[in-house]
Amino acid sequence: MSVEPTDSNAPATAASSDFIRDIVAQHVAEQRYAKIVTRFPPEPNGYLHIGHAKSICLNFGIARENGGQCNLRFDDTNPVKEDVEYVDSITADVQWLIAGWADQCIGFKPKGAHPALITSNGKPDLFLGPVPPTAPNSEPFFASDYFDALHGYALELIKRGKAYVCDLTPKETEEYRGAPDKPGRDSPFRHRTIAENLDLFQRMTAGEFPDGARTLRAKINMASPNVWLRDPLLYRIRHVAHHHAGSKWCLYPLYDYAHCLSDYLEGVTHSICTLEFVDHRALYEWILEALELPRALPHQYEFAKLHLGYTLVSKRKLLTLVTEKIVTGWDDPRMPTLSGLRRRGIPASALRTFVTSVGVTKFDSVTEVAVFENAVRNELNTLAVRRLAVLKPIKIVLTNIPAGETIPCEATNDPQSETPTARTITLTREVFIDSDDFAEVPPPKYFRLKPGGEVRLKYACIIKLDEIVKDAAGQISELRCTADLTTRAGQPNSDKKVKGTIHWVSATQCLDAEVRLYDRLFNVAEPGSEEDFLKVVNPHSLEVVTAKLEPSLAAAALADRFQFERIGYFALDPRDSAPGKLVFNRTISLKDAWTAKK
RNA sequence: UGCCUGAUGGUGUAAUGGUAGCACAGGCGACUUUGACUCGCCUAGUCAUGGUUCGAAUCCAUGUCGGGCAGCCA
C-alpha cells in the first residue's frame, strides 16, 4: 500500500543553478561526455537522513536535467560495519524520494552482474552499465561487486611500482605518517621489489596473514603537505565475511581506492561528494592516473553538507538515539531519517523543494528549521483535505437544540482548489471543542470562547456561552451555550461577524482516535555541537492524545493527507494504524501567530 | 609553525567588472466562517585595510575570522 499522496511531481521550484551545475553545463556545452553520469553512494551502515536528501536531489537532479543517469551504488567496502538491513531501507528511501521526479534516470544493474571486459580505445577495459530498476532481476550497484576488478588494478599498481606491501603495525603506520605540519617518514618496506610485493599481496589474498599484519599502500610521497598522499593504505586484511560478496575475501579495499575506481567502472562523469573529501581529491586523481585507464576519467566535486537547526545529521548519533531507545526506531516520526520523515507524513515533494531551496555551495552553514517547515506547509496546504478534529475535548451543550436533532452543515474539503468540493457534517445538541479554544479568564485580544462571549462554530453557526458547569472537584464538566441557528450558511444572519471561528465535532457523531503530537527532538539549535547531545533531548517531543474526529475520517487511507482545521497537518501512521484503530501522526502544526505572540 | 577551503541582512542563497536581488524569519497592515492561506508595506547585508579600474561583492595584495585534514571508517 502506498503511503505517498499524489503530489505535484515536478519540483515546486525549478532547480536554479549552482556552481556544480554550472560545471556540468559547461561540460555539456563542450560535449565532453556522451552522457552525464552521477552516482549516489551510501554506505549501508545506517539509515538515510535529510542530509542525504540534499545529495540525492543534487545527483539525481543533475542527471535528470541533462538526460543523464544516476547510479544507486552501495559503498560497501567495510564488512564489519555494514548490513543488508540498511541496503533494503536505503534502496526504498531513495526510490521514495525520487518517485515521479527522477525515477527515469536511476541506474541499477542486472542482479549479480560484475564489470565486463570490453575494449576501449583499443585497450582492454572493464565496464558495468546500468539497467532501470524496473528491469527483471535488477539490483543497485555494489562496490563489493568490483572486488575482483579492484584486486586486478592493485596488481597492476604493484607491477607499475606504484604500490607496495607494508608490514608496519597500525600504530607504527600512524607514527610514520607524521602530522599535518610534520612530514612523515618512509616505511622500511617501501622499497620491496615488485616480485616480492606481488608475492606478498597474493599471500595476503590467500589468507596467510592475520588481520592487521600487512597492508597494501600506494607509493606516493611521505613528505606531502597533503596527509592523504603520504602512502595511503589501499587494502587491509579482515578475516570476515561480507554481506554482499560472501566469504571469498579476507582483504578489503579502503574507500579512497575503491571509490574512484568504482566511479570509473560505472562510467561516472561527475563524482559529487561533501567537503570533507576535498583533501582526498588529489588521491582520487592519483589512483586513476597511475593506472592509465583507457576511458574518460571521472572527476570529484565537493559541496557543503546540509545542517538543519534543532536536528542531528550524524548516522552515529542517530544510531545512539535508536539504541538508547530515545526514539522507537530509525523510522520514528521524530527522526530526521527519510523513513522517519515519510512515516510522519512529509511528502517527498516537500523534501525535494526544501533541499533545492537551500542551494548548493561550499559554505558550511546551518539552515533554520523554519525553511524546512515552510516547504512542508506549502506542499501540504495544497495537498491536504480539510477535516475537523478536536484534540483535547471540552463538552459544549447547545441548550436550544433538542437532543436527537441533527442539523446538516456543508463543509469545504479543499478551499485551495479552483473547484472546491464539500461534504456534510452534523451539528447536534452536544459537541466537543478544543480546550485551547476556551478560556474562563481570557487574555487580552482573545477571540475564542469566553464567558459571555460569542464564537462561530466553523461551517455551522454562532454560539454564545451562558454557563460554565463544574464538577465537585472544580473541574469544568461542560459549557452551556445558546446556538444562533439564523447565522448558519444560507440563513438570514449568515453574514454576522464574530472575531473567532473555532472547530468542533458532534459529541454523538464522532470517532475516537489516537493522535501523536510530535515536537522537535532537541531543545537547542545545534545539538550536533553539544558535548553530550543526549542531555539536550526534548522530553516532550511526543504527546499522545485521544482525539475526537468527524466520522468521515473513518475512511482515511495511508496515502491521504489531512489538515485538521486550525490545528495542523496529519496522516495515518503506516505502522500502527489499522482498520478500526486509527492512529494519526501530526506531520506539522499550522503556523500560529497567536500563540507565537503570547 | 603545514595543507585545503570558505566569508553577502537574523538565517540560507543570487548577482561571474556595470542599479546588491530572492526566499525564510521578524514587524506593521488588509482580507478571512482556519489567529491558516493570500495580498500590501517595512526592517536589515557585501569580514577588514589597501590597490587596479570611469566603475569592485566580483580582480590583486595583506590581514582577520570560520570549517576541514594526521582511521587498517566512509
CSV table of N, CA, C and O (backbone and C1' of nucleotides) in Angstrom, one decimal, chain A residues 22 75 77-78 168 170 177 180 212 227-228 233 236 238 255 277-280 358 361 363-365 368 381 386 445 447-448 456 458-459 497 563 566 591, chain B residues 1-8 10-16 23-28 32-38 66-74:
chain,number,residue,atom,x,y,z
A,22,ASP,N,26.8,24.5,-12.9
A,22,ASP,CA,27.5,25.3,-13.9
A,22,ASP,C,28.6,24.6,-14.6
A,22,ASP,O,28.8,24.7,-15.8
A,75,ASP,N,28.4,1.7,-1.2
A,75,ASP,CA,29.8,1.8,-1.0
A,75,ASP,C,30.2,0.9,0.2
A,75,ASP,O,30.4,1.3,1.3
A,77,THR,N,32.6,-1.3,1.4
A,77,THR,CA,34.0,-1.9,1.4
A,77,THR,C,34.4,-2.2,2.8
A,77,THR,O,35.5,-2.6,3.1
A,78,ASN,N,33.5,-2.0,3.8
A,78,ASN,CA,33.9,-2.3,5.2
A,78,ASN,C,32.9,-3.2,5.8
A,78,ASN,O,32.0,-2.8,6.5
A,168,LEU,N,54.2,-2.6,8.5
A,168,LEU,CA,54.1,-1.7,9.7
A,168,LEU,C,52.8,-2.0,10.5
A,168,LEU,O,51.7,-2.3,9.9
A,170,PRO,N,49.5,-1.0,12.8
A,170,PRO,CA,48.7,0.2,12.8
A,170,PRO,C,49.3,1.4,13.5
A,170,PRO,O,49.3,2.5,13.0
A,177,ARG,N,53.4,8.3,9.6
A,177,ARG,CA,52.7,9.3,8.8
A,177,ARG,C,53.0,10.7,9.1
A,177,ARG,O,52.8,11.6,8.3
A,180,PRO,N,50.0,16.9,10.4
A,180,PRO,CA,49.7,17.8,9.3
A,180,PRO,C,50.9,18.8,9.0
A,180,PRO,O,51.2,19.1,7.9
A,212,GLY,N,45.4,-7.1,10.2
A,212,GLY,CA,46.3,-6.0,10.6
A,212,GLY,C,47.8,-6.3,10.4
A,212,GLY,O,48.6,-5.4,10.7
A,227,VAL,N,48.2,15.1,3.8
A,227,VAL,CA,48.5,13.8,4.5
A,227,VAL,C,47.9,12.6,3.8
A,227,VAL,O,48.3,11.5,4.0
A,228,TRP,N,46.9,12.9,3.0
A,228,TRP,CA,46.2,11.8,2.3
A,228,TRP,C,47.1,11.2,1.1
A,228,TRP,O,46.8,10.2,0.5
A,233,LEU,N,46.8,3.8,2.6
A,233,LEU,CA,46.5,2.4,2.6
A,233,LEU,C,45.5,2.1,1.5
A,233,LEU,O,44.5,2.9,1.4
A,236,ARG,N,43.4,-3.5,3.5
A,236,ARG,CA,43.7,-4.0,4.8
A,236,ARG,C,43.1,-5.5,4.9
A,236,ARG,O,42.2,-5.8,4.2
A,238,ARG,N,41.1,-8.3,6.6
A,238,ARG,CA,40.0,-8.5,7.5
A,238,ARG,C,39.4,-9.9,7.3
A,238,ARG,O,38.8,-10.2,6.2
A,255,TYR,N,38.2,3.0,1.2
A,255,TYR,CA,37.3,4.0,0.5
A,255,TYR,C,38.0,4.7,-0.7
A,255,TYR,O,37.5,4.7,-1.8
A,277,PHE,N,35.9,15.6,1.8
A,277,PHE,CA,36.7,14.8,0.9
A,277,PHE,C,37.5,15.7,0.0
A,277,PHE,O,38.2,15.1,-0.9
A,278,VAL,N,37.5,17.0,0.2
A,278,VAL,CA,38.4,17.8,-0.7
A,278,VAL,C,39.8,17.4,-0.7
A,278,VAL,O,40.4,17.3,-1.7
A,279,ASP,N,40.3,17.1,0.5
A,279,ASP,CA,41.7,16.7,0.6
A,279,ASP,C,42.0,15.3,0.0
A,279,ASP,O,43.1,15.0,-0.3
A,280,HIS,N,40.9,14.6,-0.3
A,280,HIS,CA,41.1,13.3,-0.8
A,280,HIS,C,41.1,13.3,-2.4
A,280,HIS,O,41.5,12.3,-3.0
A,358,VAL,N,17.6,25.3,-0.5
A,358,VAL,CA,18.7,25.5,0.3
A,358,VAL,C,20.0,25.9,-0.5
A,358,VAL,O,20.9,26.5,-0.1
A,361,THR,N,26.4,25.0,-2.2
A,361,THR,CA,27.6,25.9,-2.1
A,361,THR,C,28.8,25.2,-1.4
A,361,THR,O,28.6,24.0,-1.0
A,363,PHE,N,29.9,26.7,1.3
A,363,PHE,CA,29.9,27.4,2.6
A,363,PHE,C,29.2,26.5,3.6
A,363,PHE,O,28.1,26.1,3.4
A,364,ASP,N,29.9,26.2,4.7
A,364,ASP,CA,29.4,25.4,5.7
A,364,ASP,C,28.4,26.1,6.6
A,364,ASP,O,28.7,27.0,7.4
A,365,SER,N,27.1,25.8,6.4
A,365,SER,CA,26.1,26.7,7.0
A,365,SER,C,25.0,25.8,7.8
A,365,SER,O,25.0,24.6,7.6
A,368,GLU,N,17.9,27.2,9.0
A,368,GLU,CA,16.9,27.2,10.0
A,368,GLU,C,15.8,26.2,9.7
A,368,GLU,O,15.4,26.1,8.5
A,381,ASN,N,-0.5,22.4,2.2
A,381,ASN,CA,-1.6,23.3,2.1
A,381,ASN,C,-2.4,23.0,0.9
A,381,ASN,O,-3.7,23.0,0.9
A,386,ARG,N,-9.3,19.1,4.1
A,386,ARG,CA,-9.7,19.7,5.4
A,386,ARG,C,-10.6,18.8,6.1
A,386,ARG,O,-11.6,18.3,5.5
A,445,LYS,N,-7.3,40.4,23.9
A,445,LYS,CA,-7.4,40.0,22.4
A,445,LYS,C,-7.7,38.5,22.2
A,445,LYS,O,-7.3,38.0,21.2
A,447,PHE,N,-9.9,35.8,21.0
A,447,PHE,CA,-11.0,35.8,20.1
A,447,PHE,C,-11.9,34.6,20.2
A,447,PHE,O,-12.9,34.5,19.6
A,448,ARG,N,-11.5,33.7,21.1
A,448,ARG,CA,-12.2,32.4,21.2
A,448,ARG,C,-13.3,32.4,22.2
A,448,ARG,O,-13.7,33.5,22.7
A,456,ARG,N,-17.9,31.6,16.4
A,456,ARG,CA,-18.6,30.8,15.4
A,456,ARG,C,-18.1,29.4,15.4
A,456,ARG,O,-16.9,29.2,15.5
A,458,LYS,N,-17.2,26.6,13.2
A,458,LYS,CA,-16.9,26.7,11.7
A,458,LYS,C,-17.9,25.8,10.9
A,458,LYS,O,-18.2,24.7,11.3
A,459,TYR,N,-18.4,26.3,9.9
A,459,TYR,CA,-19.4,25.7,8.9
A,459,TYR,C,-20.8,25.6,9.6
A,459,TYR,O,-21.7,25.1,8.9
A,497,LYS,N,-20.7,38.8,11.7
A,497,LYS,CA,-19.3,38.6,12.0
A,497,LYS,C,-19.0,38.5,13.5
A,497,LYS,O,-19.6,39.2,14.3
A,563,GLN,N,-5.7,18.2,6.7
A,563,GLN,CA,-5.5,19.3,7.6
A,563,GLN,C,-6.6,19.2,8.6
A,563,GLN,O,-7.8,19.3,8.2
A,566,ARG,N,-7.4,24.4,11.7
A,566,ARG,CA,-6.9,25.3,12.7
A,566,ARG,C,-5.8,24.6,13.6
A,566,ARG,O,-5.3,25.1,14.6
A,591,LYS,N,0.9,27.2,11.1
A,591,LYS,CA,1.5,28.4,11.7
A,591,LYS,C,0.6,29.0,12.7
A,591,LYS,O,-0.6,29.0,12.5
B,1,U,P,51.8,31.3,13.2
B,1,U,O5',52.8,30.1,12.6
B,1,U,C5',53.9,30.3,11.8
B,1,U,C4',54.4,29.0,11.5
B,1,U,C3',53.4,28.0,10.9
B,1,U,O3',53.4,28.1,9.5
B,1,U,C1',54.6,26.9,12.7
B,2,G,P,52.1,27.5,8.7
B,2,G,O5',52.5,26.0,8.5
B,2,G,C5',53.6,25.6,7.5
B,2,G,C4',53.2,24.4,6.9
B,2,G,C3',52.0,24.5,5.9
B,2,G,O3',52.4,24.9,4.6
B,2,G,C1',51.7,22.6,7.3
B,3,C,P,51.4,25.8,3.7
B,3,C,O5',50.3,24.7,3.2
B,3,C,C5',50.8,23.6,2.4
B,3,C,C4',49.7,22.7,2.2
B,3,C,C3',48.3,23.2,1.7
B,3,C,O3',48.3,23.5,0.3
B,3,C,C1',47.9,21.8,3.5
B,4,C,P,47.4,24.7,-0.2
B,4,C,O5',45.9,24.1,-0.1
B,4,C,C5',45.6,22.9,-0.7
B,4,C,C4',44.2,22.5,-0.2
B,4,C,C3',43.1,23.5,-0.4
B,4,C,O3',42.6,23.7,-1.7
B,4,C,C1',43.0,22.5,1.7
B,5,U,P,42.1,25.1,-2.2
B,5,U,O5',40.8,25.3,-1.3
B,5,U,C5',39.7,24.5,-1.4
B,5,U,C4',38.7,24.8,-0.4
B,5,U,C3',38.2,26.3,-0.3
B,5,U,O3',37.2,26.5,-1.3
B,5,U,C1',38.7,25.6,1.9
B,6,G,P,37.1,28.0,-2.0
B,6,G,O5',36.3,28.8,-0.8
B,6,G,C5',34.9,28.5,-0.7
B,6,G,C4',34.5,28.9,0.7
B,6,G,C3',34.3,30.4,1.0
B,6,G,O3',33.0,30.8,0.5
B,6,G,C1',35.4,29.4,2.8
B,7,A,P,32.8,32.4,0.0
B,7,A,O5',32.6,33.1,1.5
B,7,A,C5',31.5,32.6,2.3
B,7,A,C4',31.5,33.4,3.6
B,7,A,C3',31.2,34.9,3.4
B,7,A,O3',30.4,35.4,4.5
B,7,A,C1',33.3,34.6,4.4
B,8,U,P,28.8,35.4,4.4
B,8,U,O5',28.6,36.6,3.4
B,8,U,C5',29.0,37.9,3.8
B,8,U,C4',28.1,38.9,3.1
B,8,U,C3',26.6,38.8,3.4
B,8,U,O3',26.3,39.4,4.7
B,8,U,C1',26.8,38.9,1.1
B,10,G,P,22.2,41.0,10.4
B,10,G,O5',21.3,39.8,11.0
B,10,G,C5',21.8,39.3,12.3
B,10,G,C4',21.0,38.0,12.6
B,10,G,C3',21.2,36.9,11.5
B,10,G,O3',22.3,36.1,11.9
B,10,G,C1',18.8,37.2,11.9
B,11,U,P,23.1,35.4,10.7
B,11,U,O5',22.2,34.3,10.1
B,11,U,C5',21.8,33.2,10.9
B,11,U,C4',20.9,32.3,10.1
B,11,U,C3',21.5,31.9,8.7
B,11,U,O3',22.4,30.9,8.7
B,11,U,C1',19.2,32.5,8.5
B,12,G,P,23.6,30.9,7.6
B,12,G,O5',22.9,30.5,6.3
B,12,G,C5',22.5,29.2,6.1
B,12,G,C4',21.6,29.2,4.8
B,12,G,C3',22.2,29.6,3.5
B,12,G,O3',23.1,28.6,3.0
B,12,G,C1',20.0,30.4,3.6
B,13,U,P,24.3,29.1,2.0
B,13,U,O5',23.5,29.8,0.8
B,13,U,C5',23.0,29.0,-0.3
B,13,U,C4',22.1,29.8,-1.2
B,13,U,C3',22.9,30.7,-2.2
B,13,U,O3',23.2,29.9,-3.3
B,13,U,C1',21.2,31.9,-1.2
B,14,A,P,24.4,30.5,-4.3
B,14,A,O5',23.8,31.8,-4.9
B,14,A,C5',22.9,31.7,-6.1
B,14,A,C4',22.4,33.0,-6.6
B,14,A,C3',23.3,33.9,-7.3
B,14,A,O3',23.7,33.5,-8.6
B,14,A,C1',21.7,35.2,-6.0
B,15,A,P,25.1,33.8,-9.3
B,15,A,O5',25.0,35.3,-9.5
B,15,A,C5',24.0,35.8,-10.5
B,15,A,C4',24.0,37.3,-10.4
B,15,A,C3',25.4,38.0,-10.6
B,15,A,O3',25.6,38.1,-12.0
B,15,A,C1',24.4,38.9,-8.7
B,16,U,P,26.8,38.5,-12.8
B,16,U,O5',28.0,38.0,-12.0
B,16,U,C5',29.2,38.8,-11.8
B,16,U,C4',30.4,38.1,-12.3
B,16,U,C3',30.5,37.9,-13.8
B,16,U,O3',31.9,37.9,-14.2
B,16,U,C1',30.5,35.8,-12.8
B,23,A,P,10.6,36.8,-2.5
B,23,A,O5',11.1,35.5,-1.7
B,23,A,C5',10.9,34.2,-2.3
B,23,A,C4',11.4,33.2,-1.3
B,23,A,C3',11.0,33.3,0.1
B,23,A,O3',9.8,32.6,0.3
B,23,A,C1',13.4,33.0,0.0
B,24,C,P,8.8,33.1,1.5
B,24,C,O5',9.6,32.7,2.8
B,24,C,C5',9.8,31.3,3.1
B,24,C,C4',10.7,31.1,4.3
B,24,C,C3',10.4,31.8,5.5
B,24,C,O3',9.4,31.2,6.3
B,24,C,C1',12.7,32.1,5.1
B,25,A,P,8.4,32.1,7.2
B,25,A,O5',9.4,32.7,8.2
B,25,A,C5',9.9,31.9,9.3
B,25,A,C4',10.9,32.8,10.1
B,25,A,C3',10.3,34.0,10.7
B,25,A,O3',9.6,33.7,11.9
B,25,A,C1',12.4,34.5,9.7
B,26,G,P,8.2,34.6,12.2
B,26,G,O5',8.8,36.0,12.6
B,26,G,C5',9.7,36.2,13.7
B,26,G,C4',10.2,37.6,13.7
B,26,G,C3',9.0,38.7,13.6
B,26,G,O3',8.4,38.9,14.8
B,26,G,C1',10.8,39.3,12.1
B,27,G,P,6.9,39.3,14.8
B,27,G,O5',6.9,40.8,14.3
B,27,G,C5',7.5,41.8,15.1
B,27,G,C4',7.4,43.1,14.4
B,27,G,C3',6.0,43.5,14.0
B,27,G,O3',5.2,44.0,15.1
B,27,G,C1',7.5,43.9,12.2
B,28,C,P,3.7,43.8,15.1
B,28,C,O5',3.2,44.9,14.0
B,28,C,C5',3.4,46.3,14.1
B,28,C,C4',3.0,47.0,12.9
B,28,C,C3',1.6,46.7,12.4
B,28,C,O3',0.6,47.5,13.1
B,28,C,C1',3.0,46.6,10.6
B,32,U,P,-13.2,40.3,4.9
B,32,U,O5',-12.9,38.8,5.3
B,32,U,C5',-12.9,37.7,4.4
B,32,U,C4',-12.4,36.5,5.0
B,32,U,C3',-13.0,36.1,6.3
B,32,U,O3',-14.2,35.4,6.1
B,32,U,C1',-10.6,35.9,6.5
B,33,U,P,-15.6,35.9,6.8
B,33,U,O5',-16.0,34.6,7.7
B,33,U,C5',-15.4,34.3,8.9
B,33,U,C4',-15.2,32.9,9.1
B,33,U,C3',-14.6,32.1,7.9
B,33,U,O3',-13.7,31.2,8.4
B,33,U,C1',-16.7,31.1,8.6
B,34,U,P,-12.2,31.5,8.1
B,34,U,O5',-11.4,30.4,8.8
B,34,U,C5',-11.8,30.0,10.1
B,34,U,C4',-10.6,29.3,10.8
B,34,U,C3',-9.4,30.2,10.9
B,34,U,O3',-8.7,30.0,12.1
B,34,U,C1',-8.9,28.2,9.7
B,35,G,P,-8.6,31.1,13.2
B,35,G,O5',-7.2,31.8,12.9
B,35,G,C5',-7.1,32.9,12.0
B,35,G,C4',-6.0,33.8,12.4
B,35,G,C3',-4.7,33.0,12.6
B,35,G,O3',-3.6,33.9,12.3
B,35,G,C1',-5.3,33.9,14.6
B,36,A,P,-2.9,33.9,10.8
B,36,A,O5',-3.1,32.4,10.2
B,36,A,C5',-2.2,31.4,10.7
B,36,A,C4',-2.4,30.2,9.8
B,36,A,C3',-2.0,30.4,8.3
B,36,A,O3',-0.6,30.3,8.1
B,36,A,C1',-4.1,29.3,8.5
B,37,C,P,0.1,31.2,7.0
B,37,C,O5',-0.8,31.0,5.7
B,37,C,C5',-0.7,29.7,5.0
B,37,C,C4',-1.6,29.7,3.8
B,37,C,C3',-1.4,30.9,2.8
B,37,C,O3',-0.3,30.6,1.9
B,37,C,C1',-3.7,30.6,3.3
B,38,U,P,0.6,31.8,1.5
B,38,U,O5',-0.3,32.8,0.7
B,38,U,C5',-1.0,32.4,-0.4
B,38,U,C4',-1.9,33.5,-0.8
B,38,U,C3',-1.3,34.9,-0.9
B,38,U,O3',-0.6,35.1,-2.1
B,38,U,C1',-3.3,35.0,0.3
B,66,G,P,38.0,31.8,14.9
B,66,G,O5',37.1,31.1,13.8
B,66,G,C5',35.7,31.1,13.9
B,66,G,C4',35.1,30.4,12.7
B,66,G,C3',35.4,29.0,12.5
B,66,G,O3',34.8,28.1,13.3
B,66,G,C1',35.4,30.2,10.4
B,67,G,P,35.5,26.7,13.7
B,67,G,O5',35.3,25.9,12.3
B,67,G,C5',34.0,25.5,11.9
B,67,G,C4',34.1,24.8,10.6
B,67,G,C3',35.0,23.6,10.5
B,67,G,O3',34.5,22.4,11.0
B,67,G,C1',35.4,25.0,8.6
B,68,G,P,35.5,21.4,11.7
B,68,G,O5',36.2,20.7,10.5
B,68,G,C5',35.4,20.0,9.5
B,68,G,C4',36.3,19.6,8.3
B,68,G,C3',37.5,18.8,8.7
B,68,G,O3',37.1,17.4,8.8
B,68,G,C1',38.1,20.5,7.2
B,69,C,P,38.0,16.6,9.8
B,69,C,O5',39.4,16.4,9.0
B,69,C,C5',39.4,15.7,7.8
B,69,C,C4',40.8,15.7,7.2
B,69,C,C3',41.9,15.2,8.2
B,69,C,O3',41.9,13.8,8.1
B,69,C,C1',42.5,17.2,7.1
B,70,A,P,42.0,12.9,9.5
B,70,A,O5',43.5,12.9,9.8
B,70,A,C5',44.4,12.2,8.9
B,70,A,C4',45.7,12.0,9.5
B,70,A,C3',45.7,11.3,10.9
B,70,A,O3',45.6,9.9,10.8
B,70,A,C1',47.1,13.2,10.9
B,71,G,P,45.0,9.2,12.0
B,71,G,O5',43.5,8.9,11.6
B,71,G,C5',43.3,8.2,10.3
B,71,G,C4',43.1,6.7,10.6
B,71,G,C3',42.9,5.9,9.3
B,71,G,O3',43.4,4.6,9.5
B,71,G,C1',41.1,5.6,10.8
B,72,C,P,44.8,4.3,9.0
B,72,C,O5',44.5,2.9,8.5
B,72,C,C5',43.6,2.7,7.5
B,72,C,C4',42.9,1.3,7.6
B,72,C,C3',42.2,1.1,8.9
B,72,C,O3',41.1,0.2,8.6
B,72,C,C1',43.9,-0.5,8.7
B,73,C,P,39.7,0.5,9.2
B,73,C,O5',39.4,2.0,8.9
B,73,C,C5',38.8,2.5,7.7
B,73,C,C4',37.3,2.7,8.0
B,73,C,C3',36.5,3.1,6.8
B,73,C,O3',36.2,2.1,6.0
B,73,C,C1',35.9,4.3,8.7
B,74,A,P,36.3,2.2,4.4
B,74,A,O5',35.1,3.2,4.0
B,74,A,C5',33.8,2.8,4.2
B,74,A,C4',32.9,4.0,4.1
B,74,A,C3',33.0,4.8,2.9
B,74,A,O3',32.2,4.3,1.8
B,74,A,C1',33.2,6.3,4.7
